Tab-separated table of C-alpha atoms in Angstrom:
chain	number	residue	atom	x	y	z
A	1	UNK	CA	229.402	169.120	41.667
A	2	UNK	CA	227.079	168.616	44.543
A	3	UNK	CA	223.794	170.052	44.559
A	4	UNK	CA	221.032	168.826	47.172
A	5	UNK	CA	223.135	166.036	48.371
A	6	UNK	CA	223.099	164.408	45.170
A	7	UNK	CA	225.827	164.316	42.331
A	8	UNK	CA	226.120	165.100	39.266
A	9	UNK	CA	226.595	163.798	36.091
A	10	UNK	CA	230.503	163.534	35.610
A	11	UNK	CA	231.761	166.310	33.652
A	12	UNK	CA	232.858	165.940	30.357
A	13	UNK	CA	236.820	165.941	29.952
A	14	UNK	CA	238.194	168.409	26.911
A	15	UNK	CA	239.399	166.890	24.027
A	16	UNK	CA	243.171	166.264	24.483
A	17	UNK	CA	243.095	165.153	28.116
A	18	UNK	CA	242.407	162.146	29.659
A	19	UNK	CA	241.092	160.636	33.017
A	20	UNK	CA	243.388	159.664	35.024
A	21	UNK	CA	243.985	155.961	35.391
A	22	UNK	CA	243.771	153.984	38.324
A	23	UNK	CA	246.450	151.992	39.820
A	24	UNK	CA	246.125	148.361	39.836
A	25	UNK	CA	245.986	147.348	44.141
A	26	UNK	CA	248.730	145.543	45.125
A	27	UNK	CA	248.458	141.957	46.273
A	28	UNK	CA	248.747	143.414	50.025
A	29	UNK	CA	245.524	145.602	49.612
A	30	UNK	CA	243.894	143.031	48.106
A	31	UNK	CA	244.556	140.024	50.635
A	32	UNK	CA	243.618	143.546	52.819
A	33	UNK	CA	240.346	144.047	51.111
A	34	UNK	CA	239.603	140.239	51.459
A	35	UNK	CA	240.599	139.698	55.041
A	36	UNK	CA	237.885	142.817	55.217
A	37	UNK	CA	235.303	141.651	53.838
A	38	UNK	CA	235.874	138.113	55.850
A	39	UNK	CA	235.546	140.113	58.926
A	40	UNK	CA	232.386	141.602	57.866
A	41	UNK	CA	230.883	138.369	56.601
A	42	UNK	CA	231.620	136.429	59.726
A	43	UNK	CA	230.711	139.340	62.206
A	44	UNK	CA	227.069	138.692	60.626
A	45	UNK	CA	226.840	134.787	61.409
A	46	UNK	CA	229.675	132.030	62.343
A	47	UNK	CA	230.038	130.909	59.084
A	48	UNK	CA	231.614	127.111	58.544
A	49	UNK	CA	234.965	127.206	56.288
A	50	UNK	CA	233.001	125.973	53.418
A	51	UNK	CA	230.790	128.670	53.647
A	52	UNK	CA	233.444	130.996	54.293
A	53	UNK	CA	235.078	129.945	51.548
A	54	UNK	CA	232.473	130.255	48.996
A	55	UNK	CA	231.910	133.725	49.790
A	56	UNK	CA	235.589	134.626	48.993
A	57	UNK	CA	235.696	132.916	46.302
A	58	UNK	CA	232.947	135.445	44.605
A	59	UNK	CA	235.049	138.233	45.544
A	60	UNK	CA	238.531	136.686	44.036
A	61	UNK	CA	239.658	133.700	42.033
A	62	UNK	CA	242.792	134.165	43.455
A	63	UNK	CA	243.056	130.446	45.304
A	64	UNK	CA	246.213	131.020	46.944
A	65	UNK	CA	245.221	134.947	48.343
A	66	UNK	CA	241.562	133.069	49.646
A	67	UNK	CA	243.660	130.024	51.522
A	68	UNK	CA	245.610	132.963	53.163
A	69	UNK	CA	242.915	134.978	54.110
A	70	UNK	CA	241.112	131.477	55.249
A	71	UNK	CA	244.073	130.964	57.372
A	72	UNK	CA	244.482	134.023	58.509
A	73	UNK	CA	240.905	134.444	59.993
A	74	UNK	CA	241.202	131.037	61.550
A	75	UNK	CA	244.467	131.612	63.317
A	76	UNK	CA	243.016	134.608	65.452
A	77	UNK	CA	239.731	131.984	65.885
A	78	UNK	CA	236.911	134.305	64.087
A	79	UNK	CA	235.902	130.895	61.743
A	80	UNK	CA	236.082	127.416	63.373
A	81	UNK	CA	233.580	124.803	62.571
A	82	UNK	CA	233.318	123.597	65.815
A	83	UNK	CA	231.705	127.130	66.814
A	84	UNK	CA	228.992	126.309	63.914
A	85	UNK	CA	227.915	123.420	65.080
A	86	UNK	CA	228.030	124.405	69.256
A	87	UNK	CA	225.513	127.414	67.819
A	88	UNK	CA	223.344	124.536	65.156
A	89	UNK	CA	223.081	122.494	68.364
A	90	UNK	CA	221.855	125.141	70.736
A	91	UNK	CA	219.222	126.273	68.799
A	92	UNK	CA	215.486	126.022	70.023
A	93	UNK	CA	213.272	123.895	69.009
A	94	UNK	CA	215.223	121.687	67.000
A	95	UNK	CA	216.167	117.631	67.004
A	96	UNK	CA	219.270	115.820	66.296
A	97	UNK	CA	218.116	114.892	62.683
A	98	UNK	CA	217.268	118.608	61.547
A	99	UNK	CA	220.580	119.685	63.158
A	100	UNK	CA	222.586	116.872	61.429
A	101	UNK	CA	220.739	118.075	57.768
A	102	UNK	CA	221.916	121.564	58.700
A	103	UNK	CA	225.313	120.994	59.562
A	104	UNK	CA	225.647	119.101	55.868
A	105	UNK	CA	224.375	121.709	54.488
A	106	UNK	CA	226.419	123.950	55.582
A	107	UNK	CA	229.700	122.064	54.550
A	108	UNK	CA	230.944	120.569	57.832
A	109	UNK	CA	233.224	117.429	58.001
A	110	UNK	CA	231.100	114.198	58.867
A	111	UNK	CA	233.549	113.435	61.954
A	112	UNK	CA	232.721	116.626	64.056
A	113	UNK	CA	228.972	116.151	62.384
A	114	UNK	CA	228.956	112.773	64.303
A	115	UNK	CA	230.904	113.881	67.449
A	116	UNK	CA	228.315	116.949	67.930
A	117	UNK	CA	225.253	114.483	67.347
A	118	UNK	CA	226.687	112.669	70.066
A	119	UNK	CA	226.807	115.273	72.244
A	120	UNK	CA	223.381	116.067	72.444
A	121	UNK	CA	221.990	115.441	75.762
A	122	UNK	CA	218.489	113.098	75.466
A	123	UNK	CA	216.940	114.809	78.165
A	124	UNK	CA	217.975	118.170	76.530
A	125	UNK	CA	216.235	117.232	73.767
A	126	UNK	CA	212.806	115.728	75.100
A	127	UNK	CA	212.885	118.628	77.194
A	128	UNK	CA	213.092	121.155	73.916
A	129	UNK	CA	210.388	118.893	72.296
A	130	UNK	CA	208.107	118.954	75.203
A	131	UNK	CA	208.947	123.161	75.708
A	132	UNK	CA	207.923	123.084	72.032
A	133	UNK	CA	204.643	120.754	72.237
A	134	UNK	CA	203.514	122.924	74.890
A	135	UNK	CA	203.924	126.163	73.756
A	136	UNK	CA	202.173	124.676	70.075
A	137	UNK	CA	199.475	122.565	72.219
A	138	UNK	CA	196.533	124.998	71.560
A	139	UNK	CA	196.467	125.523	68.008
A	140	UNK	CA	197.323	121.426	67.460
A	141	UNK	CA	194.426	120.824	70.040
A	142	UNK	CA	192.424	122.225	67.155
A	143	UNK	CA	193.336	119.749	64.747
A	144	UNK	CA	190.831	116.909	63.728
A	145	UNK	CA	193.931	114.646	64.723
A	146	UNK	CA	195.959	116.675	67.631
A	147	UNK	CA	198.289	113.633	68.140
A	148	UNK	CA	199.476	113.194	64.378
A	149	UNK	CA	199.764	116.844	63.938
A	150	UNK	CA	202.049	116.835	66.944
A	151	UNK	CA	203.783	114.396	65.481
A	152	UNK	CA	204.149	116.069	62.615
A	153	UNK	CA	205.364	119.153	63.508
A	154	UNK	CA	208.490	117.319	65.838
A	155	UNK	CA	209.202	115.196	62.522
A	156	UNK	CA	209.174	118.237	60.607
A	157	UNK	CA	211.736	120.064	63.351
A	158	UNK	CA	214.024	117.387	63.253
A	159	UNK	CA	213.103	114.995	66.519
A	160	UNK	CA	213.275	110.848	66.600
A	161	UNK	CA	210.639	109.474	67.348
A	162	UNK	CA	211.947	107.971	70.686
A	163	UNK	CA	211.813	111.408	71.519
A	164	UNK	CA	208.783	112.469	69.965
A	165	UNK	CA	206.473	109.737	71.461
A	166	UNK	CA	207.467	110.578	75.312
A	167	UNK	CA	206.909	113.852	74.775
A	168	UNK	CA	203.463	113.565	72.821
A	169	UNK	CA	202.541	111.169	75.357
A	170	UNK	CA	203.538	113.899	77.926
A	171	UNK	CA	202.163	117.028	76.833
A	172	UNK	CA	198.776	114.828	75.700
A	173	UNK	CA	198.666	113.732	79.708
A	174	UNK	CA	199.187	117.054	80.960
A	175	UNK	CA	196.874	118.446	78.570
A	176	UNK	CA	194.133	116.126	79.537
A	177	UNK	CA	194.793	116.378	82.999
A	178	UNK	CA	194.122	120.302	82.949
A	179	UNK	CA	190.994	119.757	80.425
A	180	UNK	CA	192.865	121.089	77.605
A	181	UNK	CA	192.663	118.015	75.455
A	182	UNK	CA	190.013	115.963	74.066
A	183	UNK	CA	190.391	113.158	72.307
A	184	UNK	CA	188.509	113.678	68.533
A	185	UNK	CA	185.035	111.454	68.196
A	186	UNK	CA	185.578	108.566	65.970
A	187	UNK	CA	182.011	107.874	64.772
């Protein structure tokens, strides 16, 4: 019974009878159910196969129904890997080493890790460093050491340092140049 939207305790069944039993799901409603609950999974975040994978693999130890469903969802193209690492490499604010980290992480093959680090532009990524120094420059201007914090922080997101020095060397210059940057007193 419902009362005020909430249920109640099940009801006691009279001696003699018995619930009724449930039907075990046939292997179509199951690869159904799976193929489901890949949809939902990757319609929150591209998710890399290995990732993909894993996930199924919590919901059934069925090997052969999760290689199906795998299959399956990368046939109509909701999982490719190459789509994970397009998305690792657009993201703001990041290097080539933090991107490279994440895409291991994440499971990827080491051939289309290498082929996407490759593709990275240079000038893509002094400009993200310098669009990042910038928009960082007054709270590292604060720092007893503004330069090694800024240094810091693009080590940190992943950077080389043949990016990092052009682009501390940039922002520093434009800094100084507007009066926004003053060099700390070494007594």
């Amino acid at each position: 019974m419902r009362k005020g939207g909430r249920r109640s305790e099940p009801e006691e069944q009279p001696p003699g009878e018995s619930a009724r039993p449930t039907r075990p799901k046939s292997r179509e409603e199951l690869r159904d159910a799976l193929l489901g609950y890949a949809f939902r999974a990757l319609g929150q975040r591209a998710l890399s196969a290995s990732e993909l994978r894993s996930k199924l693999e919590r919901r059934s130890e069925d090997a052969e129904l999760i290689a199906e469903v795998m299959a399956r969802v990368q046939e109509l193209g909701y999982q490719q890997d190459e789509q994970v690492a397009r998305i690792e490499t657009s993201r703001r604010g990041v290097g080539a080493f933090r991107v490279r980290q994440t895409l291991k992480r994440r499971g990827l093959d080491t051939e289309l890790i290498d082929e996407t680090i490759r593709s990275i532009d240079p000038d893509q990524e002094h400009a993200a460093a310098v669009e990042l120094l910038t928009r960082r420059w007054p709270s590292i201007a604060r720092k007893r050491d503004p330069r090694a914090a800024a240094y810091a922080l693009l080590a940190r997101r992943g950077f080389p340092g043949s990016v990092i020095w052009p682009a501390l060397a940039q922002v520093a210059q434009e800094a100084a140049e507007s009066g926004d940057f003053a060099e700390p007193d070494h007594e």
